[in-house]
Amino acid sequence: MDPSKASTALAPSKSSADSKPKDRDFLNHLEAYLAKRDGVDKLLKLSRYATKIILASSVLPETLPLTGRLKSFESSVGLSRKAFRLGKFVQDVNALRNSHLDSLSREDLILSVIAYGGEGLYYFVEQFIWLAKSGLIDPKHSRSLQKISAWAEFIGYIGSISLKFRDLKMILEDEACLASTIDIAISRGDGCKEEEQRMKKLKAKKLMKKLSIVQDLADGLMALADIRDGKGMLFGPLWVASAGLLSAVISTHKNWLSC
């Protein structure tokens, strides 16, 4: 799940991406990207779900030694990603603490608590799943912990997607209002360069919001697949792996732009 999923009412008015130079040296940008926990995590996510697609598509015969190595690699990467999430639930706790909850509408408040609460619980439980899989605590608890984790994640995505649709609606309203202002300025023969620049930023923001919704839907599908133990037409290994890869590509792109 993406920590930036909350409503714009909970986020700073100016994004960090706006304050960074647009033209940056690639290697410096890559260094900054890899220095972030989320940057490394998303690269691991890409490699894991690309491997899952290869395995799920049966491109390689089961008897091939490479198939066994890929299964081992996928499992190891999955465990590594859980280690990267140690303490990540604190982000959600702080997000709720630092947000102006008293200024939100009742519906926004409920959705924010669902979104951040679900995600926070998911990351918190994931720590114990990692400990179970790494052998520190009894593995017999792993299955029940995974169910709790999947439900928390799925509920969090319900809140996240709802908030993002509300944000998207506000962006579309702002876009329509700005388009009307530009049309009036053009009809009067006035300059509107500033408004056109604002429109470009608004369109970019709209695109990122749509991509974020698609990412949450893909991740939500994977969480639902975990809840249903992969049973169902849409929850087969290839479908789930494809959803994971789609989410990984979008989140990698978002993290690249933000660093």
PDB file of C-alpha atoms in Angstrom:
ATOM      1  CA  MET A   1       0.000   0.000   0.000  1.00  0.00           C
ATOM      2  CA  ASP A   2       1.115   3.497  -0.750  1.00  0.00           C
ATOM      3  CA  PRO A   3       1.628   5.936   2.219  1.00  0.00           C
ATOM      4  CA  SER A   4       0.510   8.845   0.008  1.00  0.00           C
ATOM      5  CA  LYS A   5      -2.939   7.350  -0.405  1.00  0.00           C
ATOM      6  CA  ALA A   6      -4.821   9.757   1.833  1.00  0.00           C
ATOM      7  CA  SER A   7      -6.988  12.662   0.856  1.00  0.00           C
ATOM      8  CA  THR A   8      -5.362  15.905  -0.198  1.00  0.00           C
ATOM      9  CA  ALA A   9      -6.871  17.349   2.976  1.00  0.00           C
ATOM     10  CA  LEU A  10      -4.343  15.269   4.912  1.00  0.00           C
ATOM     11  CA  ALA A  11      -1.359  16.115   2.705  1.00  0.00           C
ATOM     12  CA  PRO A  12       0.750  19.288   2.476  1.00  0.00           C
ATOM     13  CA  SER A  13      -0.511  21.772  -0.074  1.00  0.00           C
ATOM     14  CA  LYS A  14       2.773  21.763  -1.955  1.00  0.00           C
ATOM     15  CA  SER A  15       4.175  18.425  -3.082  1.00  0.00           C
ATOM     16  CA  SER A  16       7.829  17.642  -2.566  1.00  0.00           C
ATOM     17  CA  ALA A  17       8.148  16.847  -6.264  1.00  0.00           C
ATOM     18  CA  ASP A  18       7.349  20.487  -7.132  1.00  0.00           C
ATOM     19  CA  SER A  19      10.289  21.748  -5.070  1.00  0.00           C
ATOM     20  CA  LYS A  20      12.846  19.492  -6.795  1.00  0.00           C
ATOM     21  CA  PRO A  21      14.645  20.444  -9.999  1.00  0.00           C
ATOM     22  CA  LYS A  22      13.158  18.869 -13.093  1.00  0.00           C
ATOM     23  CA  ASP A  23      16.501  18.225 -14.829  1.00  0.00           C
ATOM     24  CA  ARG A  24      18.674  16.028 -12.656  1.00  0.00           C
ATOM     25  CA  ASP A  25      21.668  13.852 -13.348  1.00  0.00           C
ATOM     26  CA  PHE A  26      20.426  10.275 -13.765  1.00  0.00           C
ATOM     27  CA  LEU A  27      22.980   8.675 -11.444  1.00  0.00           C
ATOM     28  CA  ASN A  28      22.342  11.257  -8.706  1.00  0.00           C
ATOM     29  CA  HIS A  29      18.612  10.659  -9.095  1.00  0.00           C
ATOM     30  CA  LEU A  30      19.169   6.893  -8.947  1.00  0.00           C
ATOM     31  CA  GLU A  31      21.298   7.269  -5.813  1.00  0.00           C
ATOM     32  CA  ALA A  32      18.541   9.281  -4.126  1.00  0.00           C
ATOM     33  CA  TYR A  33      15.978   6.690  -5.224  1.00  0.00           C
ATOM     34  CA  LEU A  34      17.951   3.723  -3.893  1.00  0.00           C
ATOM     35  CA  ALA A  35      18.649   5.547  -0.616  1.00  0.00           C
ATOM     36  CA  LYS A  36      14.922   5.423   0.163  1.00  0.00           C
ATOM     37  CA  ARG A  37      13.411   2.324   1.735  1.00  0.00           C
ATOM     38  CA  ASP A  38      10.420   2.524  -0.610  1.00  0.00           C
ATOM     39  CA  GLY A  39      12.712   2.792  -3.641  1.00  0.00           C
ATOM     40  CA  VAL A  40      14.474  -0.500  -2.901  1.00  0.00           C
ATOM     41  CA  ASP A  41      11.182  -2.119  -1.868  1.00  0.00           C
ATOM     42  CA  LYS A  42       9.542  -1.273  -5.209  1.00  0.00           C
ATOM     43  CA  LEU A  43      12.487  -2.671  -7.183  1.00  0.00           C
ATOM     44  CA  LEU A  44      12.159  -5.880  -5.179  1.00  0.00           C
ATOM     45  CA  LYS A  45       8.425  -5.841  -5.902  1.00  0.00           C
ATOM     46  CA  LEU A  46       9.102  -5.520  -9.643  1.00  0.00           C
ATOM     47  CA  SER A  47      11.522  -8.436  -9.651  1.00  0.00           C
ATOM     48  CA  ARG A  48       9.254 -10.612  -7.511  1.00  0.00           C
ATOM     49  CA  TYR A  49       6.103 -10.243  -9.605  1.00  0.00           C
ATOM     50  CA  ALA A  50       7.981 -10.488 -12.893  1.00  0.00           C
ATOM     51  CA  THR A  51       9.294 -13.820 -11.594  1.00  0.00           C
ATOM     52  CA  LYS A  52       5.788 -14.842 -10.475  1.00  0.00           C
ATOM     53  CA  ILE A  53       4.449 -14.183 -13.989  1.00  0.00           C
ATOM     54  CA  ILE A  54       7.153 -16.381 -15.515  1.00  0.00           C
ATOM     55  CA  LEU A  55       6.330 -19.189 -13.081  1.00  0.00           C
ATOM     56  CA  ALA A  56       2.534 -18.799 -13.356  1.00  0.00           C
ATOM     57  CA  SER A  57       2.559 -18.729 -17.170  1.00  0.00           C
ATOM     58  CA  SER A  58       4.279 -22.153 -17.296  1.00  0.00           C
ATOM     59  CA  VAL A  59       6.785 -20.860 -19.827  1.00  0.00           C
ATOM     60  CA  LEU A  60       9.474 -22.965 -18.156  1.00  0.00           C
ATOM     61  CA  PRO A  61       9.073 -26.718 -17.567  1.00  0.00           C
ATOM     62  CA  GLU A  62       8.738 -27.738 -13.906  1.00  0.00           C
ATOM     63  CA  THR A  63      11.671 -30.124 -14.283  1.00  0.00           C
ATOM     64  CA  LEU A  64      14.051 -27.392 -15.414  1.00  0.00           C
ATOM     65  CA  PRO A  65      16.599 -26.463 -12.686  1.00  0.00           C
ATOM     66  CA  LEU A  66      16.011 -22.775 -13.457  1.00  0.00           C
ATOM     67  CA  THR A  67      12.366 -23.146 -12.406  1.00  0.00           C
ATOM     68  CA  GLY A  68      13.385 -24.251  -8.925  1.00  0.00           C
ATOM     69  CA  ARG A  69      15.853 -21.384  -8.665  1.00  0.00           C
ATOM     70  CA  LEU A  70      13.203 -18.868  -9.683  1.00  0.00           C
ATOM     71  CA  LYS A  71      10.806 -20.238  -7.042  1.00  0.00           C
ATOM     72  CA  SER A  72      13.531 -19.919  -4.415  1.00  0.00           C
ATOM     73  CA  PHE A  73      14.346 -16.393  -5.627  1.00  0.00           C
ATOM     74  CA  GLU A  74      10.681 -15.323  -5.508  1.00  0.00           C
ATOM     75  CA  SER A  75      10.280 -16.669  -1.993  1.00  0.00           C
ATOM     76  CA  SER A  76      13.471 -14.955  -0.782  1.00  0.00           C
ATOM     77  CA  VAL A  77      12.481 -11.613  -2.290  1.00  0.00           C
ATOM     78  CA  GLY A  78       9.044 -11.859  -0.650  1.00  0.00           C
ATOM     79  CA  LEU A  79      10.681 -12.413   2.731  1.00  0.00           C
ATOM     80  CA  SER A  80      13.130  -9.553   2.108  1.00  0.00           C
ATOM     81  CA  ARG A  81      10.274  -7.169   1.364  1.00  0.00           C
ATOM     82  CA  LYS A  82       8.682  -8.002   4.712  1.00  0.00           C
ATOM     83  CA  ALA A  83      11.961  -7.130   6.450  1.00  0.00           C
ATOM     84  CA  PHE A  84      11.963  -3.757   4.673  1.00  0.00           C
ATOM     85  CA  ARG A  85       8.592  -2.990   6.268  1.00  0.00           C
ATOM     86  CA  LEU A  86       9.818  -3.152   9.856  1.00  0.00           C
ATOM     87  CA  GLY A  87       8.442  -0.144  11.701  1.00  0.00           C
ATOM     88  CA  LYS A  88       6.653   1.184   8.625  1.00  0.00           C
ATOM     89  CA  PHE A  89       3.330   1.245  10.491  1.00  0.00           C
ATOM     90  CA  VAL A  90       4.672   4.299  12.353  1.00  0.00           C
ATOM     91  CA  GLN A  91       4.155   6.322   9.143  1.00  0.00           C
ATOM     92  CA  ASP A  92       0.415   5.736   9.382  1.00  0.00           C
ATOM     93  CA  VAL A  93       0.309   6.526  13.099  1.00  0.00           C
ATOM     94  CA  ASN A  94       2.122   9.813  12.485  1.00  0.00           C
ATOM     95  CA  ALA A  95      -0.014  10.591   9.438  1.00  0.00           C
ATOM     96  CA  LEU A  96      -3.119  10.468  11.624  1.00  0.00           C
ATOM     97  CA  ARG A  97      -1.431  12.363  14.481  1.00  0.00           C
ATOM     98  CA  ASN A  98      -0.172  15.155  12.210  1.00  0.00           C
ATOM     99  CA  SER A  99      -3.316  15.570  10.131  1.00  0.00           C
ATOM    100  CA  HIS A 100      -5.954  18.160  10.955  1.00  0.00           C
ATOM    101  CA  LEU A 101      -8.703  15.683  11.746  1.00  0.00           C
ATOM    102  CA  ASP A 102     -10.862  18.337  13.392  1.00  0.00           C
ATOM    103  CA  SER A 103     -11.085  20.219  10.087  1.00  0.00           C
ATOM    104  CA  LEU A 104     -12.256  17.197   8.087  1.00  0.00           C
ATOM    105  CA  SER A 105     -15.844  16.326   7.317  1.00  0.00           C
ATOM    106  CA  ARG A 106     -17.263  13.317   9.143  1.00  0.00           C
ATOM    107  CA  GLU A 107     -17.070  11.177   5.989  1.00  0.00           C
ATOM    108  CA  ASP A 108     -13.463  12.175   5.265  1.00  0.00           C
ATOM    109  CA  LEU A 109     -12.543  11.491   8.885  1.00  0.00           C
ATOM    110  CA  ILE A 110     -14.066   7.983   8.797  1.00  0.00           C
ATOM    111  CA  LEU A 111     -12.422   7.153   5.461  1.00  0.00           C
ATOM    112  CA  SER A 112      -9.051   8.468   6.661  1.00  0.00           C
ATOM    113  CA  VAL A 113      -9.185   6.354   9.810  1.00  0.00           C
ATOM    114  CA  ILE A 114     -10.129   3.306   7.716  1.00  0.00           C
ATOM    115  CA  ALA A 115      -7.358   3.970   5.182  1.00  0.00           C
ATOM    116  CA  TYR A 116      -4.548   4.740   7.612  1.00  0.00           C
ATOM    117  CA  GLY A 117      -5.795   2.346  10.284  1.00  0.00           C
ATOM    118  CA  GLY A 118      -6.061  -0.552   7.855  1.00  0.00           C
ATOM    119  CA  GLU A 119      -2.649   0.117   6.350  1.00  0.00           C
ATOM    120  CA  GLY A 120      -1.045   0.623   9.767  1.00  0.00           C
ATOM    121  CA  LEU A 121      -2.461  -2.647  11.101  1.00  0.00           C
ATOM    122  CA  TYR A 122      -1.345  -4.422   7.921  1.00  0.00           C
ATOM    123  CA  TYR A 123       2.274  -3.239   8.289  1.00  0.00           C
ATOM    124  CA  PHE A 124       2.228  -4.004  12.018  1.00  0.00           C
ATOM    125  CA  VAL A 125       1.076  -7.609  11.504  1.00  0.00           C
ATOM    126  CA  GLU A 126       3.522  -8.066   8.601  1.00  0.00           C
ATOM    127  CA  GLN A 127       6.366  -7.741  11.115  1.00  0.00           C
ATOM    128  CA  PHE A 128       5.179 -10.838  12.963  1.00  0.00           C
ATOM    129  CA  ILE A 129       4.673 -12.729   9.695  1.00  0.00           C
ATOM    130  CA  TRP A 130       8.313 -11.986   8.869  1.00  0.00           C
ATOM    131  CA  LEU A 131       9.372 -13.248  12.298  1.00  0.00           C
ATOM    132  CA  ALA A 132       7.317 -16.428  11.778  1.00  0.00           C
ATOM    133  CA  LYS A 133       8.742 -17.054   8.310  1.00  0.00           C
ATOM    134  CA  SER A 134      12.292 -16.365   9.469  1.00  0.00           C
ATOM    135  CA  GLY A 135      11.859 -18.907  12.298  1.00  0.00           C
ATOM    136  CA  LEU A 136      12.006 -16.664  15.367  1.00  0.00           C
ATOM    137  CA  ILE A 137       8.408 -17.372  16.401  1.00  0.00           C
ATOM    138  CA  ASP A 138       6.395 -20.551  15.898  1.00  0.00           C
ATOM    139  CA  PRO A 139       5.400 -20.872  12.192  1.00  0.00           C
ATOM    140  CA  LYS A 140       2.022 -22.339  13.216  1.00  0.00           C
ATOM    141  CA  HIS A 141       0.812 -18.756  13.779  1.00  0.00           C
ATOM    142  CA  SER A 142       1.773 -17.707  10.251  1.00  0.00           C
ATOM    143  CA  ARG A 143      -1.525 -18.597   8.545  1.00  0.00           C
ATOM    144  CA  SER A 144      -3.765 -16.781  11.039  1.00  0.00           C
ATOM    145  CA  LEU A 145      -1.470 -13.757  10.924  1.00  0.00           C
ATOM    146  CA  GLN A 146      -1.621 -13.726   7.126  1.00  0.00           C
ATOM    147  CA  LYS A 147      -5.425 -13.684   7.248  1.00  0.00           C
ATOM    148  CA  ILE A 148      -5.441 -10.729   9.651  1.00  0.00           C
ATOM    149  CA  SER A 149      -2.875  -8.955   7.486  1.00  0.00           C
ATOM    150  CA  ALA A 150      -4.872  -9.541   4.277  1.00  0.00           C
ATOM    151  CA  TRP A 151      -8.134  -8.301   5.826  1.00  0.00           C
ATOM    152  CA  ALA A 152      -6.444  -5.194   7.258  1.00  0.00           C
ATOM    153  CA  GLU A 153      -4.831  -4.445   3.901  1.00  0.00           C
ATOM    154  CA  PHE A 154      -8.095  -4.924   1.996  1.00  0.00           C
ATOM    155  CA  ILE A 155     -10.062  -2.699   4.378  1.00  0.00           C
ATOM    156  CA  GLY A 156      -7.328  -0.073   4.135  1.00  0.00           C
ATOM    157  CA  TYR A 157      -7.627  -0.073   0.346  1.00  0.00           C
ATOM    158  CA  ILE A 158     -11.382   0.490   0.569  1.00  0.00           C
ATOM    159  CA  GLY A 159     -10.718   3.692   2.513  1.00  0.00           C
ATOM    160  CA  SER A 160      -7.810   4.678   0.278  1.00  0.00           C
ATOM    161  CA  ILE A 161      -9.696   4.231  -2.998  1.00  0.00           C
ATOM    162  CA  SER A 162     -12.719   6.107  -1.638  1.00  0.00           C
ATOM    163  CA  LEU A 163     -10.536   9.053  -0.608  1.00  0.00           C
ATOM    164  CA  LYS A 164      -8.766   9.122  -3.953  1.00  0.00           C
ATOM    165  CA  PHE A 165     -12.031   9.166  -5.883  1.00  0.00           C
ATOM    166  CA  ARG A 166     -13.086  12.154  -3.775  1.00  0.00           C
ATOM    167  CA  ASP A 167      -9.752  13.824  -4.524  1.00  0.00           C
ATOM    168  CA  LEU A 168     -10.154  13.095  -8.227  1.00  0.00           C
ATOM    169  CA  LYS A 169     -13.613  14.665  -8.189  1.00  0.00           C
ATOM    170  CA  MET A 170     -12.159  17.859  -6.675  1.00  0.00           C
ATOM    171  CA  ILE A 171      -9.358  17.910  -9.251  1.00  0.00           C
ATOM    172  CA  LEU A 172     -11.887  17.577 -12.086  1.00  0.00           C
ATOM    173  CA  GLU A 173     -13.929  20.433 -10.624  1.00  0.00           C
ATOM    174  CA  ASP A 174     -10.827  22.634 -10.362  1.00  0.00           C
ATOM    175  CA  GLU A 175      -9.873  21.691 -13.919  1.00  0.00           C
ATOM    176  CA  ALA A 176     -13.322  22.634 -15.257  1.00  0.00           C
ATOM    177  CA  CYS A 177     -13.234  25.956 -13.379  1.00  0.00           C
ATOM    178  CA  LEU A 178      -9.744  26.766 -14.673  1.00  0.00           C
ATOM    179  CA  ALA A 179     -10.694  25.785 -18.231  1.00  0.00           C
ATOM    180  CA  SER A 180     -13.619  28.209 -18.031  1.00  0.00           C
ATOM    181  CA  THR A 181     -11.281  30.982 -16.823  1.00  0.00           C
ATOM    182  CA  ILE A 182      -8.884  30.313 -19.717  1.00  0.00           C
ATOM    183  CA  ASP A 183     -11.718  30.361 -22.261  1.00  0.00           C
ATOM    184  CA  ILE A 184     -12.940  33.716 -20.945  1.00  0.00           C
ATOM    185  CA  ALA A 185      -9.416  35.165 -21.047  1.00  0.00           C
ATOM    186  CA  ILE A 186      -8.908  33.983 -24.638  1.00  0.00           C
ATOM    187  CA  SER A 187     -12.273  35.416 -25.745  1.00  0.00           C
ATOM    188  CA  ARG A 188     -11.241  38.786 -24.289  1.00  0.00           C
ATOM    189  CA  GLY A 189      -7.812  38.632 -25.893  1.00  0.00           C
ATOM    190  CA  ASP A 190      -6.074  38.571 -22.507  1.00  0.00           C
ATOM    191  CA  GLY A 191      -2.956  36.579 -21.741  1.00  0.00           C
ATOM    192  CA  CYS A 192      -3.357  33.417 -19.682  1.00  0.00           C
ATOM    193  CA  LYS A 193       0.117  31.899 -19.474  1.00  0.00           C
ATOM    194  CA  GLU A 194      -0.095  31.513 -15.719  1.00  0.00           C
ATOM    195  CA  GLU A 195      -3.444  29.735 -15.973  1.00  0.00           C
ATOM    196  CA  GLU A 196      -2.112  27.449 -18.703  1.00  0.00           C
ATOM    197  CA  GLN A 197       0.814  26.468 -16.486  1.00  0.00           C
ATOM    198  CA  ARG A 198      -1.609  25.735 -13.653  1.00  0.00           C
ATOM    199  CA  MET A 199      -3.672  23.629 -16.061  1.00  0.00           C
ATOM    200  CA  LYS A 200      -0.604  21.552 -17.008  1.00  0.00           C
ATOM    201  CA  LYS A 201       0.150  20.892 -13.339  1.00  0.00           C
ATOM    202  CA  LEU A 202      -3.490  20.045 -12.700  1.00  0.00           C
ATOM    203  CA  LYS A 203      -3.553  17.558 -15.595  1.00  0.00           C
ATOM    204  CA  ALA A 204      -0.344  15.926 -14.309  1.00  0.00           C
ATOM    205  CA  LYS A 205      -1.873  15.711 -10.831  1.00  0.00           C
ATOM    206  CA  LYS A 206      -5.028  14.153 -12.295  1.00  0.00           C
ATOM    207  CA  LEU A 207      -2.985  11.541 -14.154  1.00  0.00           C
ATOM    208  CA  MET A 208      -1.033  10.596 -11.029  1.00  0.00           C
ATOM    209  CA  LYS A 209      -4.255  10.325  -9.032  1.00  0.00           C
ATOM    210  CA  LYS A 210      -5.761   7.992 -11.644  1.00  0.00           C
ATOM    211  CA  LEU A 211      -2.610   5.857 -11.660  1.00  0.00           C
ATOM    212  CA  SER A 212      -2.726   5.733  -7.869  1.00  0.00           C
ATOM    213  CA  ILE A 213      -6.319   4.472  -7.981  1.00  0.00           C
ATOM    214  CA  VAL A 214      -5.350   1.779 -10.500  1.00  0.00           C
ATOM    215  CA  GLN A 215      -2.473   0.761  -8.225  1.00  0.00           C
ATOM    216  CA  ASP A 216      -4.762   0.484  -5.199  1.00  0.00           C
ATOM    217  CA  LEU A 217      -7.264  -1.576  -7.201  1.00  0.00           C
ATOM    218  CA  ALA A 218      -4.474  -3.955  -8.273  1.00  0.00           C
ATOM    219  CA  ASP A 219      -3.149  -4.258  -4.720  1.00  0.00           C
ATOM    220  CA  GLY A 220      -6.696  -4.681  -3.417  1.00  0.00           C
ATOM    221  CA  LEU A 221      -7.214  -7.571  -5.853  1.00  0.00           C
ATOM    222  CA  MET A 222      -4.104  -9.267  -4.438  1.00  0.00           C
ATOM    223  CA  ALA A 223      -5.307  -8.749  -0.867  1.00  0.00           C
ATOM    224  CA  LEU A 224      -8.697 -10.235  -1.767  1.00  0.00           C
ATOM    225  CA  ALA A 225      -6.929 -13.188  -3.401  1.00  0.00           C
ATOM    226  CA  ASP A 226      -5.100 -13.800  -0.113  1.00  0.00           C
ATOM    227  CA  ILE A 227      -8.392 -13.652   1.794  1.00  0.00           C
ATOM    228  CA  ARG A 228      -9.964 -16.188  -0.589  1.00  0.00           C
ATOM    229  CA  ASP A 229      -6.827 -18.370  -0.709  1.00  0.00           C
ATOM    230  CA  GLY A 230      -6.617 -17.905  -4.476  1.00  0.00           C
ATOM    231  CA  LYS A 231     -10.060 -19.410  -5.105  1.00  0.00           C
ATOM    232  CA  GLY A 232     -12.034 -17.777  -7.910  1.00  0.00           C
ATOM    233  CA  MET A 233     -11.683 -16.926 -11.572  1.00  0.00           C
ATOM    234  CA  LEU A 234      -9.944 -13.583 -10.959  1.00  0.00           C
ATOM    235  CA  PHE A 235      -7.631 -14.901  -8.263  1.00  0.00           C
ATOM    236  CA  GLY A 236      -5.527 -17.351 -10.254  1.00  0.00           C
ATOM    237  CA  PRO A 237      -1.721 -17.099  -9.962  1.00  0.00           C
ATOM    238  CA  LEU A 238      -1.271 -15.417 -13.365  1.00  0.00           C
ATOM    239  CA  TRP A 239      -3.957 -12.775 -12.720  1.00  0.00           C
ATOM    240  CA  VAL A 240      -2.610 -11.986  -9.263  1.00  0.00           C
ATOM    241  CA  ALA A 241       0.991 -11.838 -10.516  1.00  0.00           C
ATOM    242  CA  SER A 242      -0.048  -9.492 -13.351  1.00  0.00           C
ATOM    243  CA  ALA A 243      -1.859  -7.233 -10.874  1.00  0.00           C
ATOM    244  CA  GLY A 244       1.258  -7.231  -8.696  1.00  0.00           C
ATOM    245  CA  LEU A 245       3.503  -6.276 -11.609  1.00  0.00           C
ATOM    246  CA  LEU A 246       1.131  -3.477 -12.660  1.00  0.00           C
ATOM    247  CA  SER A 247       1.130  -2.120  -9.115  1.00  0.00           C
ATOM    248  CA  ALA A 248       4.923  -2.400  -8.959  1.00  0.00           C
ATOM    249  CA  VAL A 249       5.410  -0.439 -12.198  1.00  0.00           C
ATOM    250  CA  ILE A 250       3.081   2.372 -11.068  1.00  0.00           C
ATOM    251  CA  SER A 251       4.565   2.612  -7.564  1.00  0.00           C
ATOM    252  CA  THR A 252       8.128   2.566  -8.958  1.00  0.00           C
ATOM    253  CA  HIS A 253       7.212   5.419 -11.300  1.00  0.00           C
ATOM    254  CA  LYS A 254       5.612   7.419  -8.462  1.00  0.00           C
ATOM    255  CA  ASN A 255       8.590   6.910  -6.158  1.00  0.00           C
ATOM    256  CA  TRP A 256      11.013   7.864  -8.938  1.00  0.00           C
ATOM    257  CA  LEU A 257       9.198  11.160  -9.502  1.00  0.00           C
ATOM    258  CA  SER A 258       8.996  11.949  -5.786  1.00  0.00           C
ATOM    259  CA  CYS A 259      12.666  11.528  -4.936  1.00  0.00           C
TER     260      CYS A 259
END
